[in-house]
XYZ file of N, CA and C in Angstrom:
378
model
N -14.078 28.441 51.130
C -13.959 29.825 50.671
C -14.692 30.740 51.660
N -14.009 31.802 52.031
C -14.636 32.792 52.922
C -14.356 34.191 52.408
N -15.389 35.021 52.466
C -15.249 36.443 52.197
C -15.751 37.169 53.427
N -14.863 37.874 54.083
C -15.203 38.529 55.346
C -15.153 40.037 55.180
N -16.346 40.650 55.174
C -16.426 42.099 55.055
C -16.383 42.739 56.435
N -15.797 43.917 56.493
C -15.716 44.647 57.753
C -15.587 46.139 57.480
N -15.704 46.921 58.567
C -15.501 48.357 58.456
C -16.771 49.180 58.398
N -17.921 48.528 58.393
C -19.162 49.275 58.376
C -19.393 50.009 59.689
N -20.387 50.898 59.677
C -20.705 51.641 60.884
C -21.661 52.772 60.600
N -21.755 53.661 61.574
C -22.633 54.826 61.470
C -21.813 56.047 61.069
N -22.285 56.751 60.059
C -21.572 57.943 59.584
C -22.602 59.009 59.245
N -22.220 60.248 59.429
C -23.123 61.352 59.135
C -23.181 61.629 57.632
N -24.282 62.181 57.160
C -24.359 62.573 55.753
C -23.200 63.484 55.374
N -22.633 63.213 54.207
C -21.472 63.957 53.761
C -20.158 63.370 54.221
N -20.223 62.398 55.098
C -19.009 61.786 55.625
C -18.446 60.710 54.720
N -17.366 60.092 55.210
C -16.666 59.058 54.445
C -16.490 57.799 55.281
N -16.349 56.700 54.585
C -16.124 55.417 55.246
C -15.449 54.488 54.254
N -14.556 53.649 54.763
C -13.884 52.666 53.918
C -14.154 51.284 54.469
N -14.731 50.431 53.650
C -14.995 49.070 54.063
C -14.067 48.122 53.314
N -13.841 46.955 53.914
C -12.890 45.999 53.382
C -13.508 44.612 53.308
N -12.915 43.793 52.493
C -13.348 42.399 52.393
C -12.113 41.544 52.169
N -11.863 40.636 53.090
C -10.723 39.731 52.985
C -11.206 38.378 52.484
N -10.543 37.867 51.475
C -10.907 36.578 50.890
C -9.914 35.504 51.285
N -10.421 34.307 51.490
C -9.560 33.156 51.750
C -10.131 31.953 51.011
N -9.235 31.050 50.628
C -9.683 29.832 49.959
C -9.801 29.944 48.459
N -9.405 31.089 47.897
C -9.422 31.266 46.447
C -8.097 31.869 46.006
N -7.783 31.717 44.733
C -6.622 32.407 44.147
C -7.061 33.832 43.838
N -7.005 34.651 44.857
C -7.601 35.983 44.810
C -7.158 36.775 43.584
N -5.897 36.652 43.220
C -5.320 37.445 42.121
C -6.131 37.305 40.842
N -6.732 36.134 40.618
C -7.403 35.862 39.356
C -8.885 36.237 39.348
N -9.409 36.614 40.516
C -10.847 36.821 40.629
C -11.265 38.271 40.402
N -12.358 38.429 39.678
C -13.069 39.701 39.654
C -13.808 39.845 40.987
N -13.755 41.026 41.562
C -14.406 41.259 42.844
C -15.472 42.344 42.697
N -16.547 42.167 43.432
C -17.626 43.136 43.360
C -18.178 43.484 44.726
N -18.776 44.651 44.800
C -19.528 45.069 45.982
C -20.985 45.262 45.571
N -21.872 44.732 46.376
C -23.308 44.913 46.216
C -23.855 45.457 47.531
N -25.074 45.960 47.507
C -25.699 46.415 48.738
C -27.187 46.118 48.708
N -27.757 46.022 49.912
C -29.190 45.783 50.023
C -29.750 46.611 51.156
N -30.743 47.431 50.814
C -31.452 48.241 51.794
C -32.729 47.514 52.192
N -33.263 47.813 53.363
C -34.500 47.153 53.795
C -35.626 47.336 52.780
N -36.253 46.232 52.411
C -37.379 46.286 51.488
C -36.997 46.416 50.026
N -35.701 46.419 49.745
C -35.243 46.566 48.357
C -34.417 45.366 47.932
N -34.326 45.186 46.631
C -33.501 44.116 46.095
C -32.026 44.476 46.220
N -31.197 43.477 46.277
C -29.759 43.723 46.309
C -29.336 44.328 44.978
N -28.431 45.296 45.033
C -28.013 45.991 43.822
C -26.492 46.077 43.726
N -26.026 46.132 42.510
C -24.596 46.273 42.225
C -24.136 47.664 42.620
N -22.953 47.722 43.208
C -22.353 49.003 43.583
C -21.092 49.266 42.768
N -20.161 48.308 42.788
C -18.880 48.512 42.112
C -18.219 47.172 41.859
N -17.372 47.132 40.848
C -16.616 45.933 40.544
C -15.210 46.296 40.100
N -14.281 45.346 40.276
C -12.901 45.577 39.879
C -12.361 44.306 39.244
N -11.667 44.460 38.128
C -11.127 43.324 37.425
C -9.939 42.713 38.133
N -9.535 41.538 37.642
C -8.449 40.814 38.278
C -7.142 41.583 38.232
N -6.965 42.399 37.223
C -5.736 43.186 37.124
C -5.769 44.435 37.997
N -6.969 44.829 38.384
C -7.141 46.073 39.123
C -7.246 47.295 38.240
N -7.048 47.109 36.942
C -7.053 48.250 36.027
C -8.451 48.614 35.550
N -9.360 47.663 35.616
C -10.713 47.901 35.129
C -11.654 47.975 36.326
N -12.448 49.026 36.375
C -13.449 49.179 37.424
C -14.784 49.572 36.799
N -15.828 49.250 37.490
C -17.185 49.622 37.085
C -17.949 50.085 38.301
N -18.850 51.054 38.073
C -19.631 51.612 39.167
C -21.090 51.771 38.767
N -21.956 51.635 39.739
C -23.344 52.011 39.532
C -23.419 53.525 39.396
N -24.354 53.995 38.601
C -24.473 55.439 38.391
C -24.702 56.186 39.705
N -25.379 55.540 40.631
C -25.727 56.194 41.893
C -24.518 56.477 42.782
N -23.399 55.795 42.529
C -22.222 55.981 43.386
C -21.021 56.511 42.622
N -21.157 56.629 41.315
C -20.035 57.098 40.506
C -19.570 58.464 40.994
N -18.283 58.638 41.043
C -17.635 59.877 41.490
C -17.684 60.070 43.010
N -18.316 59.145 43.731
C -18.319 59.212 45.197
C -17.623 58.004 45.828
N -17.719 56.854 45.173
C -17.133 55.626 45.701
C -15.950 55.212 44.830
N -14.971 54.563 45.460
C -13.816 54.035 44.745
C -13.530 52.614 45.214
N -13.471 51.695 44.276
C -13.120 50.318 44.593
C -11.646 50.103 44.280
N -10.979 49.332 45.126
C -9.569 49.022 44.906
C -9.284 47.649 45.491
N -8.096 47.145 45.217
C -7.734 45.833 45.728
C -6.267 45.795 46.084
N -5.933 44.924 47.033
C -4.554 44.653 47.417
C -4.382 43.142 47.326
N -3.809 42.686 46.234
C -3.690 41.245 46.015
C -2.753 40.580 47.023
N -1.791 41.317 47.520
C -0.877 40.751 48.513
C -1.596 40.407 49.818
N -2.722 41.115 50.059
C -3.482 40.890 51.286
C -4.833 40.243 51.021
N -5.065 39.814 49.773
C -6.344 39.187 49.405
C -7.532 40.035 49.832
N -7.416 41.324 49.622
C -8.410 42.254 50.140
C -8.917 43.189 49.051
N -10.215 43.422 49.071
C -10.829 44.427 48.215
C -11.445 45.494 49.116
N -11.351 46.735 48.674
C -11.807 47.871 49.474
C -12.903 48.635 48.732
N -13.696 49.332 49.506
C -14.640 50.286 48.930
C -14.547 51.566 49.752
N -13.960 52.580 49.152
C -13.874 53.892 49.784
C -15.123 54.673 49.400
N -15.877 55.098 50.402
C -17.142 55.796 50.166
C -17.040 57.215 50.693
N -17.357 58.169 49.850
C -17.294 59.578 50.235
C -18.628 60.253 49.937
N -18.807 61.431 50.543
C -20.043 62.193 50.343
C -21.264 61.275 50.533
N -21.253 60.554 51.615
C -22.303 59.570 51.842
C -23.661 60.233 52.067
N -24.689 59.552 51.589
C -26.056 60.056 51.671
C -26.911 59.036 52.422
N -28.011 59.475 52.998
C -28.878 58.524 53.705
C -29.305 57.348 52.832
N -29.456 57.574 51.548
C -29.862 56.487 50.651
C -28.754 55.467 50.408
N -27.559 55.733 50.901
C -26.479 54.747 50.837
C -26.564 53.743 51.981
N -27.476 53.987 52.916
C -27.647 53.056 54.026
C -28.066 51.684 53.515
N -27.297 50.666 53.896
C -27.540 49.313 53.401
C -26.559 48.348 54.052
N -26.825 47.074 53.855
C -25.822 46.064 54.138
C -25.000 45.896 52.860
N -23.700 45.999 52.995
C -22.799 45.916 51.850
C -22.152 44.535 51.822
N -22.238 43.877 50.665
C -21.707 42.536 50.471
C -20.585 42.567 49.438
N -19.540 41.792 49.713
C -18.535 41.592 48.678
C -18.775 40.234 48.022
N -18.346 40.131 46.789
C -18.561 38.915 46.018
C -17.374 38.675 45.108
N -17.138 37.399 44.799
C -16.004 36.999 43.967
C -16.487 36.215 42.747
N -15.947 36.572 41.605
C -16.304 35.962 40.319
C -15.083 35.232 39.788
N -15.191 33.916 39.611
C -14.036 33.121 39.190
C -13.602 33.519 37.785
N -12.344 33.188 37.446
C -11.841 33.528 36.110
C -12.677 32.876 35.014
N -12.976 33.663 34.008
C -13.746 33.181 32.861
C -13.104 33.687 31.570
N -13.373 33.025 30.467
C -12.828 33.431 29.172
C -13.736 34.418 28.472
N -14.193 35.393 29.207
C -15.038 36.456 28.645
C -15.064 37.600 29.637
N -15.569 38.727 29.188
C -15.708 39.864 30.083
C -16.792 39.573 31.116
N -16.604 40.040 32.336
C -17.606 39.768 33.381
C -18.892 40.559 33.177
N -19.974 39.969 33.616
C -21.255 40.698 33.674
C -21.319 41.331 35.056
N -20.784 42.499 35.170
C -20.469 43.111 36.454
C -21.651 43.178 37.413
N -22.788 43.571 36.912
C -23.914 43.853 37.795
C -24.847 42.673 38.018
N -24.542 41.552 37.416
C -25.418 40.386 37.527
C -25.024 39.551 38.727
N -25.935 39.388 39.664
C -25.619 38.632 40.884
C -25.203 37.204 40.589
N -25.850 36.587 39.616
C -25.550 35.188 39.305
C -24.160 35.004 38.723
N -23.522 36.102 38.331
C -22.169 36.039 37.802
C -21.163 35.625 38.864
N -21.481 35.974 40.105
C -20.524 35.823 41.198
C -20.698 34.477 41.887
N -19.569 33.855 42.175
C -19.583 32.494 42.709
C -19.590 32.437 44.231
N -18.994 33.427 44.863
C -18.872 33.422 46.313
C -19.294 34.777 46.874
N -19.933 34.721 48.046
C -20.458 35.926 48.683
C -20.051 35.968 50.148
N -19.799 37.182 50.628
C -19.555 37.380 52.043
C -20.858 37.635 52.772
N -20.784 37.812 54.080
C -21.969 37.976 54.924
C -22.419 39.413 55.067
N -21.633 40.345 54.619
C -22.081 41.723 54.615
C -21.668 42.519 55.841
N -21.612 43.823 55.652
C -21.329 44.750 56.743
C -22.311 45.919 56.622
N -22.863 46.333 57.767
C -23.904 47.366 57.771
C -23.276 48.755 57.709
N -23.778 49.553 56.781
C -23.404 50.962 56.696
C -24.669 51.782 56.890
N -24.640 52.660 57.869
C -25.789 53.510 58.167
C -25.371 54.971 58.068
N -26.080 55.711 57.235
C -25.785 57.134 57.049
C -26.948 57.920 57.638
N -26.658 58.581 58.740
C -27.711 59.280 59.465
C -27.110 60.347 60.353
N -27.851 61.423 60.537
C -27.418 62.473 61.465
C -27.998 62.238 62.853
């Protein structure tokens, strides 16, 4: 199983960036997907999650109304569109996959997710 995140980079405050994560080795259609981030000296935190159908999404309060998570099952890819970026959004962003379960996912719990990517750096600075 591999989760390969890409698309990170340097962006000015107020700018936008879209990062992607391609999954291989799993039946992507059935998996809940999540994005987490970790800033230097801080614990990794939940950013956004999307259900297997794509109809259900969840966001951390800090990114609500600025970030949008989406998925393309035909390409085994999950996206995170980030807008109105702030310096505090600077972090390494990780995608994660949660296998199908017979219950609602615990979106923000790291232990919920079975597979993790290596992360992509997003830096918001002028």
